């Protein structure tokens, strides 16, 4: 049960680089904006880690008694392949790659994104807004910036003059002078290297599917402006929390702050900025759509992993730490998930049915407090998950209490441990154990044993796939 009065929570704020008590603008209510996906290809599990983080933040705030208005954008235009406003629009690139128009590309990958999010237990945000639905709002904001003297015209589009915004470098702690010294005047005629596009003109030779008229000429919005225009539309000119991945700190969010505060004259645009660290692969390289080395949630499911085991893996690493992904660690999370699920279902069977609200015993209350304390310390989810394991293994609690505690905690964890796991598409645990043993044999250069295990696994209808992220089992077709 959610408490009536919201409970305090401490959050790390990128703005101050410190943890502090969270104070919403309106008591008990939170305006939360999350930078959403660029829908030109499938979101990979690194992207999804960011959305699990935003989901856990939203669920935690709701659990602690806040009313949350969670807004997420869908970037379906304007995100270029190059952060310096050069390169191609990723949606137009997707259109050429797949031979369908950019609108169809956006529809296809938006649908896939929400399907994958649902597999991971990510709640749909209260508001989902597409950049292409709010072009007039973006044009309106650019007009404000122009009137206030922050925008200038080049042959290529309308640009924001970062030298007019004296605190530009603060948020990202940028060395603007260092950046400028490497600056060469380029064809786009920017005044400063850090200046960024608010509006870009269409070039006839590009034959864009997505373009609009504007007071400056036909074209399309720069990427950053959509998040400022839409977050303000739904949450007001100043709001509580804004999330994204750490890569957004030096450019996207820096630019959002500059153009938002410049257009309204109000500061701060956002009270608390929160950033999720990357999911990285073996060589500590960030998983990225452009590197080609990406994995989707569907690929994990096809290889026999529960998407919710990936959610558990993500929860077991604090959102401000890098998560090193490997199939071995995912297999470990899968075993952990199976254990949690088995314990929860055993408690449920023992308790009869899901019990109604209980009067908590002191022992149960202790677990609740531990859980809340973990959440309130800047979302210490590894600790919160550890509490879940401990209580499920605590025979001092009645089955009914264990069930009630798990049901309450799962409002935040979203692991859905009471739903029996589907048996299809999952790798039997003894085969996963054999794969572990085969990997150990290989490490020990015991090739004979490793081959023997491969043959046994093969005879049971599974194929071992070795990849840069480790090895996994796939059912043979
Ligand atoms: P995009 O679809 O490229 O706009 O990215 C969507 C979100 O995923 C952004 O918030 C990024 O910061 C985040 N992101 C991108 N790569 C990773 C990664 N390897 N690990 C975690 N988050 C990521
Ligand atoms: Zn954004």
Short mmCIF file of C-alpha atoms and ligand atoms in Angstrom, two decimals:
data_model
loop_
_atom_site.label_atom_id
_atom_site.label_comp_id
_atom_site.label_asym_id
_atom_site.label_seq_id
_atom_site.Cartn_x
_atom_site.Cartn_y
_atom_site.Cartn_z
CA UNK A 1 0.00 0.00 0.00
CA UNK A 2 1.30 3.44 -0.86
CA UNK A 3 1.57 5.80 2.07
CA UNK A 4 -0.76 8.82 2.03
CA UNK A 5 1.85 11.52 2.55
CA UNK A 6 4.84 11.25 0.24
CA UNK A 7 7.99 10.05 1.90
CA UNK A 8 11.31 11.84 1.48
CA UNK A 9 13.79 10.58 -1.09
CA UNK A 10 17.35 11.54 -1.89
CA UNK A 11 18.44 11.72 -5.53
CA UNK A 12 21.72 12.40 -7.29
CA UNK A 13 21.44 15.59 -9.33
CA UNK A 14 23.80 16.05 -12.29
CA UNK A 15 23.25 19.80 -11.97
CA UNK A 16 25.09 19.88 -8.62
CA UNK A 17 26.92 16.52 -8.93
CA UNK A 18 25.62 15.60 -5.49
CA UNK A 19 22.90 13.67 -3.69
CA UNK A 20 20.23 15.81 -2.01
CA UNK A 21 16.67 15.63 -0.68
CA UNK A 22 14.20 15.85 -3.50
CA UNK A 23 11.72 18.74 -3.23
CA UNK A 24 9.08 18.86 -5.95
CA UNK A 25 7.78 22.24 -7.15
CA UNK A 26 4.22 21.29 -6.15
CA UNK A 27 4.01 19.25 -2.95
CA UNK A 28 3.27 15.60 -3.65
CA UNK A 29 3.40 15.93 -7.44
CA UNK A 30 6.23 15.20 -9.84
CA UNK A 31 6.68 16.32 -13.43
CA UNK A 32 9.08 13.78 -14.95
CA UNK A 33 10.44 13.89 -18.50
CA UNK A 34 12.49 11.12 -20.10
CA UNK A 35 14.32 11.48 -23.38
CA UNK A 36 12.83 8.71 -25.48
CA UNK A 37 14.10 6.55 -28.33
CA UNK A 38 15.12 7.59 -31.82
CA UNK A 39 12.91 5.26 -33.81
CA UNK A 40 15.04 4.48 -36.87
CA UNK A 41 16.08 0.98 -35.74
CA UNK A 42 15.45 -1.41 -32.87
CA UNK A 43 16.34 -0.17 -29.40
CA UNK A 44 19.17 -2.29 -27.99
CA UNK A 45 19.49 -3.57 -24.45
CA UNK A 46 21.73 -0.58 -23.57
CA UNK A 47 18.94 1.80 -24.52
CA UNK A 48 16.51 -0.38 -22.60
CA UNK A 49 18.69 -0.17 -19.51
CA UNK A 50 18.07 3.60 -19.58
CA UNK A 51 14.33 3.05 -19.75
CA UNK A 52 14.35 0.49 -16.95
CA UNK A 53 16.08 3.16 -14.85
CA UNK A 54 13.42 5.78 -15.72
CA UNK A 55 10.67 3.24 -15.02
CA UNK A 56 12.12 2.34 -11.63
CA UNK A 57 12.38 6.03 -10.76
CA UNK A 58 8.75 6.62 -11.68
CA UNK A 59 7.55 3.49 -9.82
CA UNK A 60 9.60 4.44 -6.74
CA UNK A 61 8.14 7.95 -6.62
CA UNK A 62 4.62 6.53 -6.98
CA UNK A 63 5.28 3.94 -4.30
CA UNK A 64 6.52 6.61 -1.93
CA UNK A 65 3.27 8.49 -2.46
CA UNK A 66 3.95 11.07 -5.20
CA UNK A 67 1.61 11.61 -8.11
CA UNK A 68 3.83 11.35 -11.17
CA UNK A 69 3.17 12.80 -14.61
CA UNK A 70 5.69 10.88 -16.72
CA UNK A 71 6.25 12.31 -20.20
CA UNK A 72 8.41 10.63 -22.83
CA UNK A 73 9.16 11.80 -26.35
CA UNK A 74 9.61 9.72 -29.47
CA UNK A 75 12.30 11.18 -31.69
CA UNK A 76 10.91 10.60 -35.16
CA UNK A 77 12.70 13.43 -36.96
CA UNK A 78 15.80 15.60 -36.80
CA UNK A 79 18.30 13.38 -34.94
CA UNK A 80 21.37 13.49 -37.16
CA UNK A 81 24.10 10.90 -37.45
CA UNK A 82 26.65 13.49 -36.32
CA UNK A 83 26.34 15.40 -33.04
CA UNK A 84 27.78 18.54 -34.65
CA UNK A 85 24.65 19.05 -36.78
CA UNK A 86 26.18 17.44 -39.82
CA UNK A 87 25.38 14.07 -41.32
CA UNK A 88 22.06 12.57 -42.20
CA UNK A 89 18.74 12.50 -40.40
CA UNK A 90 18.61 9.01 -38.90
CA UNK A 91 14.98 8.54 -39.93
CA UNK A 92 15.73 9.34 -43.57
CA UNK A 93 18.68 6.97 -43.35
CA UNK A 94 16.32 4.25 -42.04
CA UNK A 95 13.95 4.98 -44.89
CA UNK A 96 16.64 4.42 -47.52
CA UNK A 97 17.95 1.33 -45.75
CA UNK A 98 14.55 -0.34 -45.66
CA UNK A 99 12.96 1.04 -48.80
CA UNK A 100 9.93 2.39 -46.93
CA UNK A 101 9.13 6.01 -46.14
CA UNK A 102 10.38 7.66 -42.96
CA UNK A 103 6.87 7.68 -41.45
CA UNK A 104 6.63 3.92 -41.84
CA UNK A 105 10.12 3.51 -40.33
CA UNK A 106 9.03 5.54 -37.30
CA UNK A 107 5.80 3.54 -36.88
CA UNK A 108 7.60 0.21 -37.14
CA UNK A 109 10.26 0.98 -34.54
CA UNK A 110 7.94 2.84 -32.16
CA UNK A 111 5.73 -0.24 -32.05
CA UNK A 112 8.75 -2.50 -31.50
CA UNK A 113 10.03 -0.21 -28.76
CA UNK A 114 6.83 -0.44 -26.74
CA UNK A 115 6.60 -4.19 -27.32
CA UNK A 116 10.14 -4.63 -25.95
CA UNK A 117 9.44 -2.22 -23.08
CA UNK A 118 6.38 -4.28 -22.11
CA UNK A 119 8.47 -7.50 -22.15
CA UNK A 120 10.76 -5.77 -19.62
CA UNK A 121 7.89 -4.72 -17.35
CA UNK A 122 8.36 -1.03 -18.22
CA UNK A 123 5.15 0.91 -17.65
CA UNK A 124 3.93 3.09 -20.48
CA UNK A 125 4.58 6.75 -19.61
CA UNK A 126 1.54 8.89 -18.83
CA UNK A 127 2.17 10.92 -21.99
CA UNK A 128 4.06 9.75 -25.09
CA UNK A 129 4.67 12.54 -27.59
CA UNK A 130 6.16 12.35 -31.07
CA UNK A 131 8.38 15.18 -32.27
CA UNK A 132 6.53 15.35 -35.60
CA UNK A 133 3.23 16.07 -33.81
CA UNK A 134 4.59 19.23 -32.20
CA UNK A 135 6.30 21.13 -35.01
CA UNK A 136 4.31 24.39 -34.38
CA UNK A 137 5.43 24.38 -30.71
CA UNK A 138 9.06 23.98 -31.82
CA UNK A 139 8.75 26.77 -34.36
CA UNK A 140 7.15 28.95 -31.66
CA UNK A 141 10.12 28.42 -29.37
CA UNK A 142 12.61 29.25 -32.12
CA UNK A 143 10.69 32.48 -32.80
CA UNK A 144 10.98 33.38 -29.09
CA UNK A 145 14.71 32.73 -29.22
CA UNK A 146 15.04 34.87 -32.32
CA UNK A 147 13.15 37.73 -30.68
CA UNK A 148 15.37 37.52 -27.63
CA UNK A 149 18.50 37.67 -29.79
CA UNK A 150 19.77 34.11 -29.29
CA UNK A 151 19.21 32.80 -32.83
CA UNK A 152 20.94 33.57 -36.13
CA UNK A 153 20.50 32.48 -39.67
CA UNK A 154 23.05 30.67 -41.83
CA UNK A 155 22.76 29.12 -45.26
CA UNK A 156 22.16 25.81 -43.56
CA UNK A 157 19.49 26.78 -41.03
CA UNK A 158 18.77 28.67 -37.83
CA UNK A 159 21.39 28.31 -35.08
CA UNK A 160 21.52 29.02 -31.34
CA UNK A 161 24.35 31.38 -30.40
CA UNK A 162 25.87 29.73 -27.33
CA UNK A 163 28.17 32.71 -26.65
CA UNK A 164 25.04 34.69 -25.68
CA UNK A 165 24.24 32.23 -22.90
CA UNK A 166 27.02 32.79 -20.34
CA UNK A 167 26.36 29.66 -18.26
CA UNK A 168 26.38 27.37 -21.31
CA UNK A 169 29.36 25.31 -20.16
CA UNK A 170 28.28 24.86 -16.54
CA UNK A 171 26.02 21.82 -16.75
CA UNK A 172 28.42 19.67 -18.73
CA UNK A 173 31.48 21.28 -17.08
CA UNK A 174 32.71 21.87 -20.62
CA UNK A 175 35.98 23.41 -21.62
CA UNK A 176 34.45 25.70 -24.22
CA UNK A 177 37.71 27.55 -24.88
CA UNK A 178 39.45 24.26 -25.55
CA UNK A 179 36.63 23.31 -27.87
CA UNK A 180 36.83 26.67 -29.66
CA UNK A 181 40.57 26.46 -30.21
CA UNK A 182 40.00 23.36 -32.32
CA UNK A 183 37.32 25.21 -34.26
CA UNK A 184 37.68 25.81 -37.96
CA UNK A 185 35.10 27.84 -39.78
CA UNK A 186 33.01 25.33 -41.67
CA UNK A 187 30.55 25.43 -44.50
CA UNK A 188 27.65 25.77 -42.12
CA UNK A 189 29.09 29.04 -40.94
CA UNK A 190 28.51 28.62 -37.24
CA UNK A 191 29.75 31.45 -35.06
CA UNK A 192 30.95 29.15 -32.28
CA UNK A 193 31.78 25.48 -32.32
CA UNK A 194 29.20 24.77 -29.61
CA UNK A 195 26.35 26.51 -31.49
CA UNK A 196 23.64 24.08 -32.52
CA UNK A 197 20.84 23.88 -35.06
CA UNK A 198 17.34 24.92 -34.09
CA UNK A 199 15.98 24.51 -37.61
CA UNK A 200 17.65 22.98 -40.67
CA UNK A 201 16.77 23.72 -44.27
CA UNK A 202 15.85 20.89 -46.60
CA UNK A 203 18.19 20.44 -49.50
CA UNK A 204 16.30 19.59 -52.69
CA UNK A 205 18.74 16.79 -53.50
CA UNK A 206 17.92 15.03 -50.21
CA UNK A 207 14.28 14.40 -51.21
CA UNK A 208 13.16 14.29 -47.59
CA UNK A 209 9.85 12.61 -46.64
CA UNK A 210 9.60 14.77 -43.54
CA UNK A 211 9.72 18.54 -43.97
CA UNK A 212 7.63 21.56 -43.00
CA UNK A 213 7.27 25.24 -43.85
CA UNK A 214 8.63 27.71 -41.32
CA UNK A 215 9.20 31.49 -41.18
CA UNK A 216 12.82 30.82 -42.20
CA UNK A 217 12.29 28.31 -44.99
CA UNK A 218 11.18 24.73 -45.60
CA UNK A 219 12.98 22.23 -43.45
CA UNK A 220 12.89 20.31 -40.20
CA UNK A 221 13.67 20.95 -36.52
CA UNK A 222 17.06 20.36 -34.92
CA UNK A 223 17.02 17.43 -32.52
CA UNK A 224 17.33 19.26 -29.20
CA UNK A 225 14.42 21.66 -29.65
CA UNK A 226 11.80 18.89 -29.56
CA UNK A 227 12.58 17.97 -25.96
CA UNK A 228 12.43 21.58 -24.74
CA UNK A 229 9.19 22.32 -26.60
CA UNK A 230 7.38 19.13 -25.61
CA UNK A 231 8.54 18.95 -22.00
CA UNK A 232 7.38 22.54 -21.45
CA UNK A 233 4.09 21.88 -23.23
CA UNK A 234 3.21 19.02 -20.90
CA UNK A 235 5.04 19.94 -17.69
CA UNK A 236 5.35 23.74 -17.73
CA UNK A 237 8.33 26.04 -18.23
CA UNK A 238 9.97 24.68 -15.08
CA UNK A 239 9.56 21.13 -13.82
CA UNK A 240 10.97 18.54 -11.45
CA UNK A 241 13.03 15.74 -13.01
CA UNK A 242 14.54 15.04 -16.41
CA UNK A 243 16.24 11.73 -17.28
CA UNK A 244 18.47 10.34 -20.02
CA UNK A 245 21.69 8.44 -20.55
CA UNK A 246 25.05 9.95 -19.52
CA UNK A 247 25.91 10.68 -23.15
CA UNK A 248 23.25 13.40 -23.10
CA UNK A 249 25.08 15.52 -20.49
CA UNK A 250 27.59 17.41 -22.69
CA UNK A 251 25.43 18.05 -25.73
CA UNK A 252 21.72 17.25 -25.77
CA UNK A 253 20.87 18.27 -22.23
CA UNK A 254 23.34 21.17 -22.22
CA UNK A 255 21.57 22.48 -25.32
CA UNK A 256 18.12 21.83 -23.88
CA UNK A 257 18.98 23.91 -20.83
CA UNK A 258 20.42 26.77 -22.89
CA UNK A 259 17.52 27.10 -25.30
CA UNK A 260 14.82 26.54 -22.66
CA UNK A 261 16.18 29.06 -20.16
CA UNK A 262 17.00 31.54 -22.93
CA UNK A 263 13.47 31.35 -24.33
CA UNK A 264 11.66 31.76 -21.00
CA UNK A 265 14.18 33.76 -18.99
CA UNK A 266 13.52 31.34 -16.10
CA UNK A 267 16.11 29.25 -14.32
CA UNK A 268 16.40 26.43 -13.52
CA UNK A 269 14.52 24.83 -16.39
CA UNK A 270 14.64 21.53 -14.49
CA UNK A 271 15.32 21.00 -10.78
CA UNK A 272 16.88 17.56 -10.89
CA UNK A 273 18.73 16.01 -13.82
CA UNK A 274 19.29 12.26 -13.57
CA UNK A 275 21.48 10.21 -15.89
CA UNK A 276 21.80 6.47 -16.29
CA UNK A 277 25.23 4.99 -16.93
CA UNK A 278 25.93 2.83 -19.94
CA UNK A 279 25.59 -0.82 -20.53
CA UNK A 280 28.92 -1.87 -21.96
CA UNK A 281 30.18 -5.01 -23.62
CA UNK A 282 33.34 -7.01 -23.04
CA UNK A 283 35.95 -4.45 -24.01
CA UNK A 284 34.14 -1.73 -22.03
CA UNK A 285 32.74 -0.35 -25.27
CA UNK A 286 29.36 1.31 -25.03
CA UNK A 287 26.71 -0.69 -26.82
CA UNK A 288 25.56 1.61 -29.59
CA UNK A 289 23.27 1.36 -32.57
CA UNK A 290 26.01 2.57 -34.90
CA UNK A 291 28.64 0.04 -33.73
CA UNK A 292 26.64 -2.82 -35.18
CA UNK A 293 27.23 -4.86 -32.03
CA UNK A 294 23.79 -4.61 -30.57
CA UNK A 295 21.38 -6.98 -28.96
CA UNK A 296 17.66 -6.50 -28.68
CA UNK A 297 15.30 -7.78 -26.01
CA UNK A 298 13.75 -10.03 -28.65
CA UNK A 299 17.17 -11.53 -29.42
CA UNK A 300 17.60 -12.35 -25.73
CA UNK A 301 14.17 -13.97 -25.65
CA UNK A 302 14.96 -15.96 -28.82
CA UNK A 303 18.11 -17.24 -27.13
CA UNK A 304 15.99 -18.56 -24.27
CA UNK A 305 16.37 -15.79 -21.69
CA UNK A 306 13.47 -14.22 -19.84
CA UNK A 307 13.33 -10.52 -20.58
CA UNK A 308 12.60 -10.07 -16.89
CA UNK A 309 15.91 -11.75 -16.06
CA UNK A 310 17.52 -8.89 -17.96
CA UNK A 311 15.45 -6.46 -15.88
CA UNK A 312 16.78 -8.20 -12.75
CA UNK A 313 20.34 -7.93 -14.09
CA UNK A 314 19.80 -4.19 -14.61
CA UNK A 315 18.34 -3.74 -11.12
CA UNK A 316 21.30 -5.51 -9.56
CA UNK A 317 23.63 -2.78 -10.78
CA UNK A 318 23.22 0.79 -9.48
CA UNK A 319 22.04 3.08 -12.27
CA UNK A 320 25.12 5.32 -11.87
CA UNK A 321 27.53 2.44 -12.46
CA UNK A 322 28.39 0.88 -15.79
CA UNK A 323 26.76 -2.47 -16.35
CA UNK A 324 29.11 -4.89 -18.04
CA UNK A 325 26.96 -7.20 -20.08
CA UNK A 326 27.83 -10.80 -20.86
CA UNK A 327 25.76 -13.90 -21.44
CA UNK A 328 27.37 -15.37 -18.34
CA UNK A 329 26.05 -12.53 -16.18
CA UNK A 330 22.66 -12.80 -17.84
CA UNK A 331 22.60 -16.54 -17.18
CA UNK A 332 23.38 -15.75 -13.52
CA UNK A 333 20.48 -13.30 -13.41
CA UNK A 334 18.25 -15.89 -15.04
CA UNK A 335 19.09 -18.38 -12.29
CA UNK A 336 18.41 -15.66 -9.72
CA UNK A 337 15.11 -14.85 -11.37
CA UNK A 338 14.08 -18.50 -11.36
CA UNK A 339 14.92 -18.73 -7.69
CA UNK A 340 12.91 -15.62 -6.79
CA UNK A 341 10.00 -16.80 -8.85
CA UNK A 342 10.04 -20.31 -7.37
CA UNK A 343 10.22 -18.99 -3.81
CA UNK A 344 7.41 -16.49 -4.44
CA UNK A 345 5.18 -19.11 -6.01
CA UNK A 346 5.85 -21.60 -3.26
CA UNK A 347 4.88 -18.96 -0.68
CA UNK A 348 1.74 -18.21 -2.67
CA UNK A 349 0.75 -21.89 -2.77
CA UNK A 350 1.39 -22.18 0.95
CA UNK A 351 -0.58 -19.04 1.77
CA UNK A 352 -3.60 -20.23 -0.22
CA UNK A 353 -4.41 -17.06 -2.17
CA UNK A 354 -2.98 -13.57 -2.28
CA UNK A 355 -3.79 -12.34 1.22
CA UNK A 356 -5.54 -9.06 1.79
CA UNK A 357 -3.90 -6.19 3.70
CA UNK A 358 -2.17 -7.58 6.77
CA UNK A 359 -1.20 -6.07 10.05
CA UNK A 360 2.56 -6.37 9.61
CA UNK A 361 4.58 -8.23 12.23
CA UNK A 362 7.71 -6.46 13.51
CA UNK A 363 9.86 -8.74 11.37
CA UNK A 364 7.90 -7.91 8.22
CA UNK A 365 7.90 -4.21 9.04
CA UNK A 366 11.69 -4.36 9.29
CA UNK A 367 11.90 -5.60 5.70
CA UNK A 368 9.54 -2.87 4.52
CA UNK A 369 11.68 -0.23 6.17
CA UNK A 370 14.85 -1.72 4.71
CA UNK A 371 13.29 -1.67 1.27
CA UNK A 372 12.12 1.94 1.56
CA UNK A 373 15.47 3.05 2.93
CA UNK A 374 17.21 1.47 -0.06
CA UNK A 375 14.91 3.22 -2.54
CA UNK A 376 15.23 6.54 -0.75
CA UNK A 377 19.03 6.46 -1.05
CA UNK A 378 19.23 7.47 -4.67
CA UNK A 379 17.48 4.30 -5.86
CA UNK A 380 19.73 1.69 -4.35
CA UNK A 381 18.10 -1.13 -6.28
CA UNK A 382 20.82 -3.74 -5.65
CA UNK A 383 20.01 -3.32 -1.95
CA UNK A 384 16.27 -3.42 -2.61
CA UNK A 385 16.63 -6.67 -4.56
CA UNK A 386 18.80 -8.13 -1.77
CA UNK A 387 15.97 -7.37 0.67
CA UNK A 388 13.56 -9.28 -1.56
CA UNK A 389 15.83 -12.35 -1.56
CA UNK A 390 16.27 -12.19 2.23
CA UNK A 391 12.60 -12.01 3.06
CA UNK A 392 11.71 -14.83 0.66
CA UNK A 393 14.27 -17.02 2.40
CA UNK A 394 13.18 -16.02 5.91
CA UNK A 395 11.26 -18.89 7.47
CA UNK A 396 10.47 -16.64 10.46
CA UNK A 397 7.85 -14.90 8.32
CA UNK A 398 4.49 -16.51 7.56
CA UNK A 399 3.82 -17.43 3.94
CA UNK A 400 1.02 -14.84 3.86
CA UNK A 401 3.43 -12.15 5.01
CA UNK A 402 6.03 -13.13 2.45
CA UNK A 403 3.43 -12.98 -0.29
CA UNK A 404 2.17 -9.57 0.83
CA UNK A 405 5.68 -8.15 1.09
CA UNK A 406 6.65 -9.42 -2.35
CA UNK A 407 3.43 -8.04 -3.87
CA UNK A 408 4.15 -4.65 -2.33
CA UNK A 409 7.80 -4.55 -3.41
CA UNK A 410 6.99 -5.72 -6.90
CA UNK A 411 5.09 -2.47 -7.45
CA UNK A 412 8.57 -0.97 -7.72
CA UNK A 413 10.69 -3.87 -8.93
CA UNK A 414 8.26 -4.89 -11.67
CA UNK A 415 9.61 -8.45 -11.79
CA UNK A 416 6.20 -10.11 -11.93
CA UNK A 417 7.43 -13.05 -9.86
CA UNK A 418 3.98 -14.51 -9.18
CA UNK A 419 3.28 -15.25 -12.82
CA UNK A 420 4.51 -18.74 -13.65
CA UNK A 421 7.38 -18.61 -16.13
CA UNK A 422 6.61 -19.90 -19.59
CA UNK A 423 8.42 -23.15 -20.31
CA UNK A 424 8.72 -22.58 -24.06
CA UNK A 425 11.65 -20.58 -25.28
CA UNK A 426 13.61 -21.05 -22.08
CA UNK A 427 16.74 -23.10 -21.71
CA UNK A 428 16.46 -25.92 -19.15
CA UNK A 429 18.65 -25.10 -16.12
CA UNK A 430 20.70 -28.31 -16.43
CA UNK A 431 21.75 -27.26 -19.93
CA UNK A 432 22.76 -23.83 -18.67
CA UNK A 433 24.84 -25.60 -16.02
CA UNK A 434 26.46 -27.74 -18.75
CA UNK A 435 27.28 -24.58 -20.72
CA UNK A 436 28.94 -23.09 -17.62
CA UNK A 437 31.00 -26.25 -17.18
CA UNK A 438 31.96 -26.22 -20.89
CA UNK A 439 33.12 -22.60 -20.57
CA UNK A 440 35.19 -23.46 -17.51
CA UNK A 441 36.70 -26.40 -19.38
CA UNK A 442 37.67 -24.09 -22.24
CA UNK A 443 39.24 -21.59 -19.85
CA UNK A 444 41.25 -24.47 -18.38
CA UNK A 445 42.18 -25.51 -21.97
CA UNK A 446 40.52 -28.86 -21.35
CA UNK A 447 39.37 -29.12 -24.97
CA UNK A 448 38.32 -32.78 -24.72
CA UNK A 449 35.81 -32.11 -21.97
CA UNK A 450 34.60 -28.92 -23.65
CA UNK A 451 33.88 -30.86 -26.88
CA UNK A 452 32.16 -33.63 -25.01
CA UNK A 453 29.82 -31.12 -23.36
CA UNK A 454 29.14 -29.43 -26.68
CA UNK A 455 28.09 -32.78 -28.15
CA UNK A 456 25.82 -33.52 -25.20
CA UNK A 457 24.18 -30.12 -25.47
CA UNK A 458 23.80 -30.65 -29.20
CA UNK A 459 22.17 -34.03 -28.68
CA UNK A 460 19.58 -32.34 -26.47
CA UNK A 461 18.57 -30.01 -29.27
CA UNK A 462 20.56 -26.88 -28.40
CA UNK A 463 23.34 -25.10 -30.21
CA UNK A 464 26.13 -23.17 -28.49
CA UNK A 465 26.56 -19.69 -29.93
CA UNK A 466 29.80 -17.91 -29.10
CA UNK A 467 29.72 -14.13 -29.39
CA UNK A 468 31.82 -11.17 -28.22
CA UNK A 469 29.47 -10.91 -25.23
CA UNK A 470 30.03 -14.54 -24.23
CA UNK A 471 28.31 -17.77 -25.15
CA UNK A 472 24.66 -18.73 -24.98
CA UNK A 473 22.36 -21.55 -26.00
CA UNK A 474 19.86 -21.48 -28.79
CA UNK A 475 17.22 -24.09 -29.53
CA UNK A 476 17.92 -25.75 -32.87
CA UNK A 477 15.15 -25.27 -35.41
P1 LIG B 1 18.63 6.90 -28.75
O1 LIG B 1 17.53 5.98 -29.20
O2 LIG B 1 19.91 6.68 -29.48
O3 LIG B 1 18.19 8.34 -28.79
O4 LIG B 1 18.97 6.55 -27.23
C1 LIG B 1 17.96 6.32 -26.28
C2 LIG B 1 18.53 6.35 -24.87
O5 LIG B 1 19.45 5.29 -24.64
C3 LIG B 1 19.27 7.64 -24.52
O6 LIG B 1 18.83 8.09 -23.24
C4 LIG B 1 20.73 7.22 -24.48
O7 LIG B 1 21.45 8.01 -23.58
C5 LIG B 1 20.61 5.79 -23.99
N1 LIG B 1 21.74 4.90 -24.35
C6 LIG B 1 22.37 4.81 -25.54
N2 LIG B 1 23.33 3.84 -25.50
C7 LIG B 1 23.30 3.31 -24.26
C8 LIG B 1 24.05 2.26 -23.59
N3 LIG B 1 24.99 1.55 -24.19
N4 LIG B 1 23.73 2.01 -22.29
C9 LIG B 1 22.76 2.69 -21.65
N5 LIG B 1 22.02 3.68 -22.23
C10 LIG B 1 22.28 3.99 -23.51
ZN1 LIG B 2 15.76 14.66 -25.23
#
